[in-house]
mmCIF file of C-alpha atoms in Angstrom:
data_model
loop_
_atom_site.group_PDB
_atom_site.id
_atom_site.type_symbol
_atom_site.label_atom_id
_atom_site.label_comp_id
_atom_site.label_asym_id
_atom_site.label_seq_id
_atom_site.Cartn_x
_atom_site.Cartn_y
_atom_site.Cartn_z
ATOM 1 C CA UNK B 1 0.000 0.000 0.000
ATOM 2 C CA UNK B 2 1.074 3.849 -0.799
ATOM 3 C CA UNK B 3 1.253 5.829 2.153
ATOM 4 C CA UNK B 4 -2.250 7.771 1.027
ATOM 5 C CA UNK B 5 -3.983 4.374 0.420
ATOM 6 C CA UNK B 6 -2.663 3.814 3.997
ATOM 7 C CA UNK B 7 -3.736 7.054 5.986
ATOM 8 C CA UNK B 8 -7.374 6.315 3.839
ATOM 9 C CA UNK B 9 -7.870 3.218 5.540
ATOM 10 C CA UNK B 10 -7.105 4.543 8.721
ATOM 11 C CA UNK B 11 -3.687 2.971 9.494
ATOM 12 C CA UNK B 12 -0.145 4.457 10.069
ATOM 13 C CA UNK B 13 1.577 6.041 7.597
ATOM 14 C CA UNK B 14 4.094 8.530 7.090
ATOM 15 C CA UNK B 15 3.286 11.969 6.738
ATOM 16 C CA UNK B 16 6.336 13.450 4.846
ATOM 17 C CA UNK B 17 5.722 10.621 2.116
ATOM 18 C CA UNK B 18 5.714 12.761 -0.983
ATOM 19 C CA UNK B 19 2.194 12.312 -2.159
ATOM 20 C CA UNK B 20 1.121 13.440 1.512
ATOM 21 C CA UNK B 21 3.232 16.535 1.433
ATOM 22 C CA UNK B 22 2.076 17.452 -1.929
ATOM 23 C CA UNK B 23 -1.630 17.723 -0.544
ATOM 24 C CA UNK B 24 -0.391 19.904 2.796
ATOM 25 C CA UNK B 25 1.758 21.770 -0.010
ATOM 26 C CA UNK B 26 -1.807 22.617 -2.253
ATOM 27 C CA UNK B 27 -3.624 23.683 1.049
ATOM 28 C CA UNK B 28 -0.703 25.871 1.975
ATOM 29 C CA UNK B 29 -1.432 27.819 -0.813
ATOM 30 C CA UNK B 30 -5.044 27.955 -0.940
ATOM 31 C CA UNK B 31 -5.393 29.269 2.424
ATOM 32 C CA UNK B 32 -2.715 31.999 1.989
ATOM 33 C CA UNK B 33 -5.154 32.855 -1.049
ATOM 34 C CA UNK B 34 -7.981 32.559 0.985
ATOM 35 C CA UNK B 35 -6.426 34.740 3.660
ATOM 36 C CA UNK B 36 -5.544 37.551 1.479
ATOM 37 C CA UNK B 37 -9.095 38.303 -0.209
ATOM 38 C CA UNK B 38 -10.818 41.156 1.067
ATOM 39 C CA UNK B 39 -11.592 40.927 4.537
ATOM 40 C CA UNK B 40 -15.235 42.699 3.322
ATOM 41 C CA UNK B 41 -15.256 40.283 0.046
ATOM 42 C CA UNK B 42 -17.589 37.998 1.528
ATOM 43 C CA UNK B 43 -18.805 37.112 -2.091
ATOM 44 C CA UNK B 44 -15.152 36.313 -3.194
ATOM 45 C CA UNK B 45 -14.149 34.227 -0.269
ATOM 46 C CA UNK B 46 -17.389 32.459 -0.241
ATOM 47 C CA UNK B 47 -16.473 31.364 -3.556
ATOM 48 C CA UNK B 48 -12.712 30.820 -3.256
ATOM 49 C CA UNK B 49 -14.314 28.223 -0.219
ATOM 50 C CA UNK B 50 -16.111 26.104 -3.247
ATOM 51 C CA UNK B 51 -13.268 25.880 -4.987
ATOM 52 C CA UNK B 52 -10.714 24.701 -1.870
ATOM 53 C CA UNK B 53 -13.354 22.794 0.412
ATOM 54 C CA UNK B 54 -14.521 19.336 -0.296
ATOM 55 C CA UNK B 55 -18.022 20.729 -0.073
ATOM 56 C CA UNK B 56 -20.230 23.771 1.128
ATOM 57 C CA UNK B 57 -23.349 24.987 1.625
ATOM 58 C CA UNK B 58 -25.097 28.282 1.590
ATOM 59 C CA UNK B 59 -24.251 31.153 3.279
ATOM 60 C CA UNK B 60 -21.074 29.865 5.334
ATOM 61 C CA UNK B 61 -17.998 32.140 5.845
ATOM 62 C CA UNK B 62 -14.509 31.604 7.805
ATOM 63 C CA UNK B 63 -12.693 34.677 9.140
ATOM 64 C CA UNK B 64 -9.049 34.918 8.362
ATOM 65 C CA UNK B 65 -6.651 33.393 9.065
ATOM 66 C CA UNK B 66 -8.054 29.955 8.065
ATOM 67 C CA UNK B 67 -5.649 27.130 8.007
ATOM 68 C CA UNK B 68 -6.292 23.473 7.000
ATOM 69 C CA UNK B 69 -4.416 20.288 6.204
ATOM 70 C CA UNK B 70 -6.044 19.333 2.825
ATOM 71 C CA UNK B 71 -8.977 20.842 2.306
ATOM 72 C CA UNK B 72 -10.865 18.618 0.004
ATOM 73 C CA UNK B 73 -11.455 16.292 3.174
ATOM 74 C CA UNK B 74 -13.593 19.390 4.656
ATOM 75 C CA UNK B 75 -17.458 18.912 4.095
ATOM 76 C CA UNK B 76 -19.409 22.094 5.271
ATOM 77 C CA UNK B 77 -23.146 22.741 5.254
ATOM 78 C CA UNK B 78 -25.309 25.363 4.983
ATOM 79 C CA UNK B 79 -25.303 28.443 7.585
ATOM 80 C CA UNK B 80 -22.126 27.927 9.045
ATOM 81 C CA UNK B 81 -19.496 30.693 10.328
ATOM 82 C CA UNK B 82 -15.830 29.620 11.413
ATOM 83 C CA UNK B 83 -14.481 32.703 13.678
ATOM 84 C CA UNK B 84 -10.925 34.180 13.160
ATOM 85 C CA UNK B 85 -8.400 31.668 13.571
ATOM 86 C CA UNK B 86 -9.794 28.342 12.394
ATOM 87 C CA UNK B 87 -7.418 25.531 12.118
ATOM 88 C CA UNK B 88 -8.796 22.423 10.976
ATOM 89 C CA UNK B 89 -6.369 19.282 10.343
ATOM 90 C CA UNK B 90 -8.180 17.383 7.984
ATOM 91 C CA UNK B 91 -6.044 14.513 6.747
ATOM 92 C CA UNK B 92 -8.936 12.964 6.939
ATOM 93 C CA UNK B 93 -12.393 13.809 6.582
ATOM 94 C CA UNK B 94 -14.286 16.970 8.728
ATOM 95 C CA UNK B 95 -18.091 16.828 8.503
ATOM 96 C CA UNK B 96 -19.937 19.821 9.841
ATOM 97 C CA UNK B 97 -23.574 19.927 9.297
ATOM 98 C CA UNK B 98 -25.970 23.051 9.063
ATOM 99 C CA UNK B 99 -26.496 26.049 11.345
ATOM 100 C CA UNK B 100 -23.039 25.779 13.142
ATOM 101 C CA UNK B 101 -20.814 28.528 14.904
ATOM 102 C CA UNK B 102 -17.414 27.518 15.708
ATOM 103 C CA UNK B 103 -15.753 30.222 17.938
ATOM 104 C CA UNK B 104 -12.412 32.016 17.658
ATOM 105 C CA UNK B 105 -8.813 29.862 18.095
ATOM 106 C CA UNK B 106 -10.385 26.937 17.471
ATOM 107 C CA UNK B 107 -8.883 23.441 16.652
ATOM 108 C CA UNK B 108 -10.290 20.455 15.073
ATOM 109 C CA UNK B 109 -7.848 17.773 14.388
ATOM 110 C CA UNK B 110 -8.137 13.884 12.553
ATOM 111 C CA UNK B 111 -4.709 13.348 12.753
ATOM 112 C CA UNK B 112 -2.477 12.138 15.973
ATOM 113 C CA UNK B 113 1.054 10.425 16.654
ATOM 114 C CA UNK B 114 2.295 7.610 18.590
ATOM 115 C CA UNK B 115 3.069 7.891 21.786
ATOM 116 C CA UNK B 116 6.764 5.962 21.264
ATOM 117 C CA UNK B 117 9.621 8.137 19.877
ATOM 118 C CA UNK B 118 10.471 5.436 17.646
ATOM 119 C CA UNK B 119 6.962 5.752 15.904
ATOM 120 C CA UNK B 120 7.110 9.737 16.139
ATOM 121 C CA UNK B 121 11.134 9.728 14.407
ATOM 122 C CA UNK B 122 9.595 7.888 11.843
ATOM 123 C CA UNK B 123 7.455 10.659 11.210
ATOM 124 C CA UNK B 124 4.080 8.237 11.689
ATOM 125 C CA UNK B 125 0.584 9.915 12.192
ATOM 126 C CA UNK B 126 -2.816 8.336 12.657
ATOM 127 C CA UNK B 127 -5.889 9.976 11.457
ATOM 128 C CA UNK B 128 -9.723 9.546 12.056
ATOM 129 C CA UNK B 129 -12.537 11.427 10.786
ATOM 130 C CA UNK B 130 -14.631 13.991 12.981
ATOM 131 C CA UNK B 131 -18.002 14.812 12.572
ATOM 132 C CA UNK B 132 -20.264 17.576 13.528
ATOM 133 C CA UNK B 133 -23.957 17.333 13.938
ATOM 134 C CA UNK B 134 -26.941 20.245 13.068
ATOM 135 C CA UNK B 135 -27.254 22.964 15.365
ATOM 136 C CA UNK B 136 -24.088 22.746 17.268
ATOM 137 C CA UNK B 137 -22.141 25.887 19.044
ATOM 138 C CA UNK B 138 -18.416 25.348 19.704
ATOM 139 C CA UNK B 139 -17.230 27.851 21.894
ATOM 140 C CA UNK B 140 -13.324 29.783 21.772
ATOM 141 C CA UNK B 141 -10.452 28.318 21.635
ATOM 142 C CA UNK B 142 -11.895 24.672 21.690
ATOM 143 C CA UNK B 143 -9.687 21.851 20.422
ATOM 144 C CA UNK B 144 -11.850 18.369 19.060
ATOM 145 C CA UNK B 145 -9.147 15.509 18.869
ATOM 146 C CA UNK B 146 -9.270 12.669 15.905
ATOM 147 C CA UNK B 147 -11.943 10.496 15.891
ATOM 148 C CA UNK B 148 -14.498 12.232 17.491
ATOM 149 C CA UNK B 149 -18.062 12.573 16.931
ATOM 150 C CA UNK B 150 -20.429 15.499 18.403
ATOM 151 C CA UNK B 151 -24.220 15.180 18.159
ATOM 152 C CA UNK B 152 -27.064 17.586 16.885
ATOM 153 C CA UNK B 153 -28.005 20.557 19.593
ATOM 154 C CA UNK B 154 -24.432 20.325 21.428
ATOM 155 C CA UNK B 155 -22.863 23.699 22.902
ATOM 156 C CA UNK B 156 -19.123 22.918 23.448
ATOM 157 C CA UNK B 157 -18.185 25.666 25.733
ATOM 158 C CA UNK B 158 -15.106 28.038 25.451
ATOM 159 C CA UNK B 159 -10.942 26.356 26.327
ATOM 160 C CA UNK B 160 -12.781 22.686 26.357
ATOM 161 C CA UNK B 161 -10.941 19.222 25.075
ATOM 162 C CA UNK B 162 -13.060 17.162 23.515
ATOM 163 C CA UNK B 163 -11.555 13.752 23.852
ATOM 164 C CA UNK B 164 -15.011 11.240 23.405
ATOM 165 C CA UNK B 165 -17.879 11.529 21.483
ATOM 166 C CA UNK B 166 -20.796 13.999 22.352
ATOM 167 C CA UNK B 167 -24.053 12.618 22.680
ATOM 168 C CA UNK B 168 -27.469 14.652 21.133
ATOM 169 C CA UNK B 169 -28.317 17.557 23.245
ATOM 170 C CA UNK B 170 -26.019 18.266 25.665
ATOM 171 C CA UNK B 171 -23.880 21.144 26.990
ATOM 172 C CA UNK B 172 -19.823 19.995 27.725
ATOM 173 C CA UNK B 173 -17.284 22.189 28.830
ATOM 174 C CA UNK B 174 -13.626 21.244 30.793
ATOM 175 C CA UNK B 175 -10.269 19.671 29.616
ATOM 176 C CA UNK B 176 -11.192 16.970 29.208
ATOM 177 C CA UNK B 177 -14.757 18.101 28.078
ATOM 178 C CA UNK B 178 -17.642 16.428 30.235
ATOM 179 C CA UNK B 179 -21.225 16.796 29.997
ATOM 180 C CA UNK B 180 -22.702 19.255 32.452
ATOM 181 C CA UNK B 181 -26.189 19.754 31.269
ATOM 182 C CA UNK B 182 -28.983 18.437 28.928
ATOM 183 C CA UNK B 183 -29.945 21.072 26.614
ATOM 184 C CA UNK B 184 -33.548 21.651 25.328
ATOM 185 C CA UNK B 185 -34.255 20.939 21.696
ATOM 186 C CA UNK B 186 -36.594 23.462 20.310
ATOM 187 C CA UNK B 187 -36.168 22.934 16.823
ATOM 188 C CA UNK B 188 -37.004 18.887 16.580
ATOM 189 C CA UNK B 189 -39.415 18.068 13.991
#
């Protein structure tokens, strides 16, 4: 197996294989692109985000700077804003569904290490995909780790970890993120 046919099926592989870097090099340059249009260019950045994301919906914007791993692996729906200072690792696949706000400094990675040095000097990573229900509010400076799955109706308030999955309807905050509350759905169909 390549390396990329490797980090697909969710196994090691190493991230400075050539075909890897070449993907990291392409999102390099599309978010320095993105993150020199027109701050008030909401049209043109909206559109530069078609071209760079794996998918979008309507009316979804990212304030600059925006930084991601790939971007093609990045699924957006509709009504979404990403705050100043996005980062989103997505060496493997990000789904966020519709009517989300993430908040400023926030992280969302699919990609870890191992925990030997002799895994991390060969330059090994793991990745897993996230996903991101309807309706969900991610607080500041939030970091989701690989893997991780967060329901519809979730707050995840400001500074927490999320290290497990978030069930439907619930409020989480803390490093690591725990559930303190059950939040009312008034939207359900």
């Amino acid at each position: 197996m390549t390396e990329l046919e490797k980090l697909k099926a969710g196994l090691e592989y190493c991230y400075d294989d050539s075909e890897i870097e070449a993907l990291k090099e392409r999102a390099i340059v599309w978010c320095k692109d993105y993150n020199a249009i027109d701050d008030t260019d909401y049209q043109a950045q909206y559109q530069y985000l078609q071209t760079m994301l794996g998918s979008v919906g309507e009316k979804v914007w990212i304030g600059k700077t925006f930084n991601c791993d790939n971007g093609k692996n990045i699924h957006i729906g509709r009504n979404f804003t990403g705050n100043y200072n996005l980062t989103i690792l997505d060496i493997r696949e990000v789904w966020i569904g519709d009517n989300v706000m993430i908040g400023p400094n926030t992280l969302i990675t699919t990609v870890g290490h191992p925990l030997t040095p002799m895994g991390r000097r060969k330059h090994l990573g793991i990745a897993k995909p996230v996903r991101i229900g309807n309706d969900v509010w991610i607080g500041g400076n939030v970091t989701i780790l690989p893997g991780i799955t967060i329901g519809n109706n979730v707050v995840v308030a400001a500074g927490a970890v999320v290290t497990k999955d978030v069930a439907d309807n619930s409020l989480v905050a803390g490093i690591p993120a725990r559930k303190i509350k059950e939040l009312e759905n008034d939207v359900e169909e």
